mmCIF file of C-alpha atoms in Angstrom:
data_model
loop_
_atom_site.group_PDB
_atom_site.id
_atom_site.type_symbol
_atom_site.label_atom_id
_atom_site.label_comp_id
_atom_site.label_asym_id
_atom_site.label_seq_id
_atom_site.Cartn_x
_atom_site.Cartn_y
_atom_site.Cartn_z
ATOM 1 C CA UNK K 1 51.877 -71.633 -58.869
ATOM 2 C CA UNK K 2 48.502 -73.075 -57.800
ATOM 3 C CA UNK K 3 47.606 -72.854 -54.147
ATOM 4 C CA UNK K 4 47.882 -76.027 -52.073
ATOM 5 C CA UNK K 5 44.119 -75.969 -51.586
ATOM 6 C CA UNK K 6 42.691 -73.849 -54.426
ATOM 7 C CA UNK K 7 39.126 -72.528 -54.026
ATOM 8 C CA UNK K 8 37.494 -74.874 -56.595
ATOM 9 C CA UNK K 9 38.744 -77.882 -54.627
ATOM 10 C CA UNK K 10 36.408 -77.117 -51.733
ATOM 11 C CA UNK K 11 33.398 -77.467 -54.063
ATOM 12 C CA UNK K 12 34.297 -81.105 -54.649
ATOM 13 C CA UNK K 13 34.784 -83.035 -57.866
ATOM 14 C CA UNK K 14 32.839 -85.332 -60.154
ATOM 15 C CA UNK K 15 33.480 -87.799 -62.945
ATOM 16 C CA UNK K 16 33.568 -86.500 -66.502
ATOM 17 C CA UNK K 17 33.755 -89.807 -68.318
ATOM 18 C CA UNK K 18 37.117 -91.344 -67.369
ATOM 19 C CA UNK K 19 38.307 -87.991 -65.995
ATOM 20 C CA UNK K 20 37.565 -86.516 -62.581
ATOM 21 C CA UNK K 21 37.319 -82.744 -62.497
ATOM 22 C CA UNK K 22 36.587 -80.038 -59.949
ATOM 23 C CA UNK K 23 32.995 -78.901 -59.979
ATOM 24 C CA UNK K 24 33.888 -75.297 -60.773
ATOM 25 C CA UNK K 25 35.492 -75.054 -64.194
ATOM 26 C CA UNK K 26 35.812 -72.322 -66.792
ATOM 27 C CA UNK K 27 33.896 -71.684 -70.012
ATOM 28 C CA UNK K 28 36.102 -69.909 -72.527
ATOM 29 C CA UNK K 29 33.423 -68.715 -74.970
ATOM 30 C CA UNK K 30 33.466 -65.075 -73.836
ATOM 31 C CA UNK K 31 37.153 -64.699 -74.692
ATOM 32 C CA UNK K 32 36.258 -64.173 -78.349
ATOM 33 C CA UNK K 33 35.026 -60.825 -79.616
ATOM 34 C CA UNK K 34 31.467 -59.581 -79.353
ATOM 35 C CA UNK K 35 28.860 -62.169 -80.375
ATOM 36 C CA UNK K 36 31.588 -64.809 -79.943
ATOM 37 C CA UNK K 37 33.128 -63.699 -83.227
ATOM 38 C CA UNK K 38 36.531 -62.286 -84.072
ATOM 39 C CA UNK K 39 39.464 -61.390 -81.840
ATOM 40 C CA UNK K 40 39.100 -60.577 -78.133
ATOM 41 C CA UNK K 41 38.628 -57.037 -76.850
ATOM 42 C CA UNK K 42 41.833 -57.397 -74.834
ATOM 43 C CA UNK K 43 44.084 -60.228 -75.949
ATOM 44 C CA UNK K 44 46.558 -59.874 -73.090
ATOM 45 C CA UNK K 45 43.785 -59.987 -70.496
ATOM 46 C CA UNK K 46 42.273 -63.046 -72.205
ATOM 47 C CA UNK K 47 45.589 -64.872 -71.834
ATOM 48 C CA UNK K 48 45.874 -63.740 -68.218
ATOM 49 C CA UNK K 49 42.357 -64.990 -67.439
ATOM 50 C CA UNK K 50 43.156 -68.455 -68.775
ATOM 51 C CA UNK K 51 46.395 -68.672 -66.815
ATOM 52 C CA UNK K 52 44.703 -67.371 -63.670
ATOM 53 C CA UNK K 53 41.949 -69.971 -63.996
ATOM 54 C CA UNK K 54 44.403 -72.854 -64.051
ATOM 55 C CA UNK K 55 46.573 -71.267 -61.357
ATOM 56 C CA UNK K 56 43.415 -70.899 -59.276
ATOM 57 C CA UNK K 57 42.649 -74.599 -59.405
ATOM 58 C CA UNK K 58 40.441 -74.999 -62.485
ATOM 59 C CA UNK K 59 41.058 -78.303 -64.255
ATOM 60 C CA UNK K 60 38.072 -78.291 -66.644
ATOM 61 C CA UNK K 61 37.944 -75.841 -69.554
ATOM 62 C CA UNK K 62 35.106 -75.749 -72.069
ATOM 63 C CA UNK K 63 35.639 -74.435 -75.593
ATOM 64 C CA UNK K 64 34.693 -74.911 -79.258
ATOM 65 C CA UNK K 65 36.394 -74.440 -82.599
ATOM 66 C CA UNK K 66 33.529 -72.250 -83.795
ATOM 67 C CA UNK K 67 34.133 -69.730 -81.000
ATOM 68 C CA UNK K 68 35.820 -67.039 -82.997
ATOM 69 C CA UNK K 69 36.055 -69.201 -85.110
ATOM 70 C CA UNK K 70 39.346 -70.674 -83.958
ATOM 71 C CA UNK K 71 40.092 -67.635 -81.811
ATOM 72 C CA UNK K 72 39.350 -69.163 -78.408
ATOM 73 C CA UNK K 73 41.175 -72.416 -79.080
ATOM 74 C CA UNK K 74 44.226 -70.486 -80.232
ATOM 75 C CA UNK K 75 44.143 -68.383 -77.054
ATOM 76 C CA UNK K 76 43.960 -71.514 -74.920
ATOM 77 C CA UNK K 77 46.951 -72.971 -76.733
ATOM 78 C CA UNK K 78 48.994 -69.778 -76.419
ATOM 79 C CA UNK K 79 48.178 -69.373 -72.734
ATOM 80 C CA UNK K 80 48.435 -72.941 -71.477
ATOM 81 C CA UNK K 81 50.380 -75.186 -73.871
ATOM 82 C CA UNK K 82 52.072 -77.473 -72.944
ATOM 83 C CA UNK K 83 49.002 -78.377 -70.947
ATOM 84 C CA UNK K 84 49.407 -79.357 -67.303
ATOM 85 C CA UNK K 85 48.644 -82.925 -66.323
ATOM 86 C CA UNK K 86 45.029 -83.368 -65.316
ATOM 87 C CA UNK K 87 43.636 -80.449 -67.323
ATOM 88 C CA UNK K 88 40.455 -81.646 -69.048
ATOM 89 C CA UNK K 89 39.707 -79.687 -72.211
ATOM 90 C CA UNK K 90 36.197 -80.273 -73.546
ATOM 91 C CA UNK K 91 34.948 -79.028 -76.899
ATOM 92 C CA UNK K 92 31.864 -79.367 -79.055
ATOM 93 C CA UNK K 93 31.076 -80.006 -82.707
ATOM 94 C CA UNK K 94 28.148 -79.760 -85.152
ATOM 95 C CA UNK K 95 28.276 -76.019 -85.898
ATOM 96 C CA UNK K 96 30.413 -73.552 -87.824
ATOM 97 C CA UNK K 97 30.540 -69.778 -88.437
ATOM 98 C CA UNK K 98 30.280 -68.094 -91.817
ATOM 99 C CA UNK K 99 32.100 -64.896 -92.802
ATOM 100 C CA UNK K 100 29.405 -62.752 -91.164
ATOM 101 C CA UNK K 101 29.554 -64.656 -87.881
ATOM 102 C CA UNK K 102 26.289 -66.558 -88.341
ATOM 103 C CA UNK K 103 26.174 -69.969 -86.682
ATOM 104 C CA UNK K 104 25.352 -72.704 -89.184
ATOM 105 C CA UNK K 105 24.886 -76.458 -88.843
ATOM 106 C CA UNK K 106 27.935 -78.553 -89.617
ATOM 107 C CA UNK K 107 26.643 -81.853 -88.410
ATOM 108 C CA UNK K 108 26.923 -84.516 -91.074
ATOM 109 C CA UNK K 109 28.943 -87.421 -89.668
ATOM 110 C CA UNK K 110 32.029 -86.597 -91.757
ATOM 111 C CA UNK K 111 31.733 -82.949 -90.696
ATOM 112 C CA UNK K 112 31.724 -83.977 -87.048
ATOM 113 C CA UNK K 113 35.003 -85.787 -87.648
ATOM 114 C CA UNK K 114 36.414 -82.695 -89.351
ATOM 115 C CA UNK K 115 35.295 -80.621 -86.387
ATOM 116 C CA UNK K 116 37.126 -82.872 -83.945
ATOM 117 C CA UNK K 117 40.298 -82.752 -86.031
ATOM 118 C CA UNK K 118 40.130 -78.942 -86.289
ATOM 119 C CA UNK K 119 39.803 -78.672 -82.502
ATOM 120 C CA UNK K 120 42.800 -80.917 -81.994
ATOM 121 C CA UNK K 121 44.880 -78.928 -84.488
ATOM 122 C CA UNK K 122 44.131 -75.460 -83.103
ATOM 123 C CA UNK K 123 44.491 -76.584 -79.498
ATOM 124 C CA UNK K 124 47.760 -78.366 -80.276
ATOM 125 C CA UNK K 125 46.799 -81.653 -78.657
ATOM 126 C CA UNK K 126 46.177 -85.185 -79.840
ATOM 127 C CA UNK K 127 43.311 -85.982 -77.489
ATOM 128 C CA UNK K 128 40.358 -84.214 -75.874
ATOM 129 C CA UNK K 129 38.766 -85.149 -72.556
ATOM 130 C CA UNK K 130 35.338 -85.045 -74.213
ATOM 131 C CA UNK K 131 33.528 -83.668 -77.236
ATOM 132 C CA UNK K 132 29.871 -82.668 -77.143
ATOM 133 C CA UNK K 133 27.523 -83.277 -80.042
ATOM 134 C CA UNK K 134 25.665 -79.953 -80.155
ATOM 135 C CA UNK K 135 22.116 -80.409 -81.418
ATOM 136 C CA UNK K 136 20.909 -77.485 -83.510
ATOM 137 C CA UNK K 137 17.280 -78.313 -82.710
ATOM 138 C CA UNK K 138 17.074 -80.075 -79.389
ATOM 139 C CA UNK K 139 13.293 -80.391 -79.698
ATOM 140 C CA UNK K 140 13.391 -82.613 -82.797
ATOM 141 C CA UNK K 141 12.889 -86.301 -82.080
ATOM 142 C CA UNK K 142 16.085 -88.342 -82.410
ATOM 143 C CA UNK K 143 16.205 -90.878 -85.209
ATOM 144 C CA UNK K 144 18.632 -92.647 -87.569
ATOM 145 C CA UNK K 145 20.505 -89.424 -88.307
ATOM 146 C CA UNK K 146 21.184 -88.926 -84.614
ATOM 147 C CA UNK K 147 22.399 -92.518 -84.434
ATOM 148 C CA UNK K 148 24.822 -91.900 -87.320
ATOM 149 C CA UNK K 149 26.157 -88.765 -85.642
ATOM 150 C CA UNK K 150 26.642 -90.651 -82.403
ATOM 151 C CA UNK K 151 28.391 -93.496 -84.202
ATOM 152 C CA UNK K 152 30.926 -91.043 -85.633
ATOM 153 C CA UNK K 153 31.824 -89.844 -82.140
ATOM 154 C CA UNK K 154 32.099 -93.448 -80.977
ATOM 155 C CA UNK K 155 34.620 -94.055 -83.767
ATOM 156 C CA UNK K 156 36.610 -91.006 -82.691
ATOM 157 C CA UNK K 157 36.682 -92.317 -79.131
ATOM 158 C CA UNK K 158 37.760 -95.773 -80.273
ATOM 159 C CA UNK K 159 40.586 -94.187 -82.270
ATOM 160 C CA UNK K 160 41.796 -92.275 -79.216
ATOM 161 C CA UNK K 161 40.928 -88.763 -80.412
ATOM 162 C CA UNK K 162 38.513 -88.175 -77.542
ATOM 163 C CA UNK K 163 38.072 -89.786 -74.137
ATOM 164 C CA UNK K 164 34.375 -89.125 -73.723
ATOM 165 C CA UNK K 165 31.210 -88.366 -75.689
ATOM 166 C CA UNK K 166 28.913 -85.573 -74.592
ATOM 167 C CA UNK K 167 25.570 -84.221 -75.782
ATOM 168 C CA UNK K 168 24.410 -80.610 -75.829
ATOM 169 C CA UNK K 169 21.026 -78.906 -76.229
ATOM 170 C CA UNK K 170 19.168 -82.195 -76.022
ATOM 171 C CA UNK K 171 15.921 -83.652 -74.752
ATOM 172 C CA UNK K 172 15.549 -86.561 -72.347
ATOM 173 C CA UNK K 173 14.543 -88.613 -75.376
ATOM 174 C CA UNK K 174 17.943 -87.931 -76.985
ATOM 175 C CA UNK K 175 19.704 -88.960 -73.808
ATOM 176 C CA UNK K 176 17.788 -92.211 -73.432
ATOM 177 C CA UNK K 177 18.409 -93.121 -77.061
ATOM 178 C CA UNK K 178 22.121 -92.313 -76.717
ATOM 179 C CA UNK K 179 22.759 -94.286 -73.514
ATOM 180 C CA UNK K 180 21.163 -97.288 -75.212
ATOM 181 C CA UNK K 181 24.033 -97.196 -77.715
ATOM 182 C CA UNK K 182 27.125 -96.022 -75.840
ATOM 183 C CA UNK K 183 28.492 -94.456 -72.663
ATOM 184 C CA UNK K 184 27.772 -90.738 -72.305
ATOM 185 C CA UNK K 185 30.246 -88.649 -70.301
ATOM 186 C CA UNK K 186 28.317 -85.394 -69.962
ATOM 187 C CA UNK K 187 25.325 -83.338 -71.030
ATOM 188 C CA UNK K 188 25.350 -79.561 -71.614
ATOM 189 C CA UNK K 189 21.937 -77.888 -71.550
ATOM 190 C CA UNK K 190 20.518 -74.468 -70.737
ATOM 191 C CA UNK K 191 19.657 -74.459 -67.029
ATOM 192 C CA UNK K 192 19.667 -71.805 -64.323
ATOM 193 C CA UNK K 193 17.631 -70.331 -61.472
ATOM 194 C CA UNK K 194 15.036 -68.893 -63.855
ATOM 195 C CA UNK K 195 15.010 -71.626 -66.505
ATOM 196 C CA UNK K 196 14.342 -75.162 -65.297
ATOM 197 C CA UNK K 197 13.331 -76.437 -68.725
ATOM 198 C CA UNK K 198 15.935 -79.206 -68.664
ATOM 199 C CA UNK K 199 15.029 -80.466 -65.204
ATOM 200 C CA UNK K 200 14.004 -83.869 -66.571
ATOM 201 C CA UNK K 201 17.369 -84.174 -68.356
ATOM 202 C CA UNK K 202 19.227 -83.215 -65.181
ATOM 203 C CA UNK K 203 17.295 -85.783 -63.169
ATOM 204 C CA UNK K 204 18.049 -88.500 -65.711
ATOM 205 C CA UNK K 205 21.730 -87.606 -65.680
ATOM 206 C CA UNK K 206 21.796 -87.630 -61.882
ATOM 207 C CA UNK K 207 20.216 -91.067 -61.696
ATOM 208 C CA UNK K 208 22.739 -92.423 -64.205
ATOM 209 C CA UNK K 209 25.840 -90.720 -62.787
ATOM 210 C CA UNK K 210 26.347 -88.537 -65.878
ATOM 211 C CA UNK K 211 27.865 -85.074 -65.447
ATOM 212 C CA UNK K 212 25.379 -82.280 -66.170
ATOM 213 C CA UNK K 213 26.963 -79.000 -67.300
ATOM 214 C CA UNK K 214 24.505 -76.079 -67.371
ATOM 215 C CA UNK K 215 25.325 -73.423 -69.936
ATOM 216 C CA UNK K 216 24.284 -69.804 -69.353
ATOM 217 C CA UNK K 217 24.226 -70.538 -65.595
ATOM 218 C CA UNK K 218 23.590 -66.880 -64.759
ATOM 219 C CA UNK K 219 20.601 -66.677 -67.099
ATOM 220 C CA UNK K 220 19.856 -66.107 -70.788
ATOM 221 C CA UNK K 221 18.863 -64.012 -72.655
ATOM 222 C CA UNK K 222 20.044 -60.763 -71.105
ATOM 223 C CA UNK K 223 16.633 -59.916 -69.673
ATOM 224 C CA UNK K 224 16.527 -63.189 -67.745
ATOM 225 C CA UNK K 225 20.059 -62.645 -66.443
ATOM 226 C CA UNK K 226 19.149 -59.136 -65.308
ATOM 227 C CA UNK K 227 16.092 -60.476 -63.508
ATOM 228 C CA UNK K 228 18.234 -62.997 -61.633
ATOM 229 C CA UNK K 229 21.151 -60.770 -60.733
ATOM 230 C CA UNK K 230 18.985 -57.792 -59.750
ATOM 231 C CA UNK K 231 16.608 -59.860 -57.612
ATOM 232 C CA UNK K 232 16.027 -58.286 -54.159
ATOM 233 C CA UNK K 233 15.897 -61.808 -52.732
ATOM 234 C CA UNK K 234 19.433 -62.520 -53.940
ATOM 235 C CA UNK K 235 20.589 -59.149 -52.618
ATOM 236 C CA UNK K 236 19.156 -59.925 -49.174
ATOM 237 C CA UNK K 237 20.586 -63.445 -49.157
ATOM 238 C CA UNK K 238 23.925 -62.104 -50.295
ATOM 239 C CA UNK K 239 24.113 -59.766 -47.340
ATOM 240 C CA UNK K 240 23.300 -62.603 -44.968
ATOM 241 C CA UNK K 241 25.641 -65.165 -46.524
ATOM 242 C CA UNK K 242 28.425 -62.811 -47.596
ATOM 243 C CA UNK K 243 28.076 -63.578 -51.291
ATOM 244 C CA UNK K 244 27.342 -61.744 -54.538
ATOM 245 C CA UNK K 245 24.172 -62.476 -56.553
ATOM 246 C CA UNK K 246 26.285 -64.256 -59.169
ATOM 247 C CA UNK K 247 27.903 -66.444 -56.526
ATOM 248 C CA UNK K 248 24.506 -67.317 -55.053
ATOM 249 C CA UNK K 249 23.196 -68.216 -58.504
ATOM 250 C CA UNK K 250 26.139 -70.554 -59.102
ATOM 251 C CA UNK K 251 25.995 -71.925 -55.555
ATOM 252 C CA UNK K 252 22.333 -72.828 -56.108
ATOM 253 C CA UNK K 253 23.393 -75.034 -59.005
ATOM 254 C CA UNK K 254 26.159 -76.720 -57.024
ATOM 255 C CA UNK K 255 23.695 -77.339 -54.203
ATOM 256 C CA UNK K 256 21.017 -78.772 -56.496
ATOM 257 C CA UNK K 257 22.720 -82.013 -57.534
ATOM 258 C CA UNK K 258 26.175 -83.553 -57.000
ATOM 259 C CA UNK K 259 26.730 -84.228 -60.709
ATOM 260 C CA UNK K 260 26.427 -80.573 -61.772
ATOM 261 C CA UNK K 261 29.676 -79.134 -63.136
ATOM 262 C CA UNK K 262 29.931 -75.376 -63.620
ATOM 263 C CA UNK K 263 31.688 -73.634 -66.502
ATOM 264 C CA UNK K 264 30.938 -69.924 -65.938
ATOM 265 C CA UNK K 265 32.729 -67.702 -68.411
ATOM 266 C CA UNK K 266 34.261 -64.268 -68.148
ATOM 267 C CA UNK K 267 36.708 -61.942 -69.878
ATOM 268 C CA UNK K 268 38.217 -60.539 -66.700
ATOM 269 C CA UNK K 269 40.242 -61.813 -63.777
ATOM 270 C CA UNK K 270 37.993 -59.900 -61.388
ATOM 271 C CA UNK K 271 34.910 -61.867 -62.400
ATOM 272 C CA UNK K 272 36.953 -65.053 -62.563
ATOM 273 C CA UNK K 273 37.924 -64.621 -58.914
ATOM 274 C CA UNK K 274 34.274 -63.977 -58.049
ATOM 275 C CA UNK K 275 33.182 -67.166 -59.822
ATOM 276 C CA UNK K 276 35.867 -69.283 -58.172
ATOM 277 C CA UNK K 277 34.857 -67.837 -54.817
ATOM 278 C CA UNK K 278 31.491 -69.567 -55.205
ATOM 279 C CA UNK K 279 33.147 -72.641 -53.727
ATOM 280 C CA UNK K 280 32.986 -71.064 -50.266
ATOM 281 C CA UNK K 281 29.250 -70.253 -50.430
ATOM 282 C CA UNK K 282 26.967 -72.638 -48.568
ATOM 283 C CA UNK K 283 23.188 -72.444 -48.797
ATOM 284 C CA UNK K 284 21.108 -73.289 -45.752
ATOM 285 C CA UNK K 285 17.548 -74.599 -45.752
ATOM 286 C CA UNK K 286 16.088 -71.134 -45.275
ATOM 287 C CA UNK K 287 17.948 -69.755 -48.296
ATOM 288 C CA UNK K 288 16.876 -72.734 -50.421
ATOM 289 C CA UNK K 289 13.242 -72.017 -49.581
ATOM 290 C CA UNK K 290 13.621 -68.313 -50.346
ATOM 291 C CA UNK K 291 15.138 -69.059 -53.746
ATOM 292 C CA UNK K 292 12.413 -71.604 -54.512
ATOM 293 C CA UNK K 293 9.742 -68.998 -53.768
ATOM 294 C CA UNK K 294 11.443 -66.387 -55.933
ATOM 295 C CA UNK K 295 12.246 -68.779 -58.786
ATOM 296 C CA UNK K 296 9.689 -71.597 -58.521
ATOM 297 C CA UNK K 297 10.205 -74.804 -60.472
ATOM 298 C CA UNK K 298 7.709 -75.518 -63.269
ATOM 299 C CA UNK K 299 4.365 -76.913 -62.214
ATOM 300 C CA UNK K 300 4.167 -80.655 -62.418
ATOM 301 C CA UNK K 301 1.079 -82.626 -63.248
ATOM 302 C CA UNK K 302 -0.078 -84.993 -60.559
#
């Protein structure tokens, strides 16, 4: 049974379209096999992690049909169905996996609809809290094709298949074009202590009250993550604040803007407990300045 005051609750909550979710959620991608392909290393532990997340107060789970493919959604269904009231399951469309595990575009409007229906079928539900349109090339300028993709998600929302429309791997230009056409529930972009490339997107989301969900919050690729988690500055701060480097990295995101929702992923209950424990970490002004010196934001032109 969940605790009366589970750890994620103390980190607060934020709107995800018509839903309101706790700011520390769970990203289920790592439950698939290596390279997010095939069955999990430990199926029983994967099921236990999902159940522990919900028992620990998580009410926002991020997934995708192409994780596996199908593997992660099936694990979520086995572990949690029938789903508890208030559990927001968010997925994404516009990609698929071939027989070798390669990620390929699957982003024609009719394919987006197929992707939504496949998610619903494998998850065993008739409605998703939100679905993200995952852009394969977030640097390409949005145009009529983007509009047609967006229109397909609007139709799915109007038909009651999804409650909210999200965007992933996008530029600020995509976001501005999208909000001119419909309501956007959330944005998922790469963002972490060492990569502030989507700062303009975050700022636009914050000003508009749109949830911003940073993926790879501990850093990507592996070299960047190692640089963050092995930083002497984080080690020193951790000793002072009683937190691990991973918790400090996640706490920095929570502290940065009120609309940031976290979905850190893990395959183990040990790391899950560590991630949920981030809710108790509070940065002070001195620690903010130390982190800014160690991981400075990009230079801005005057």
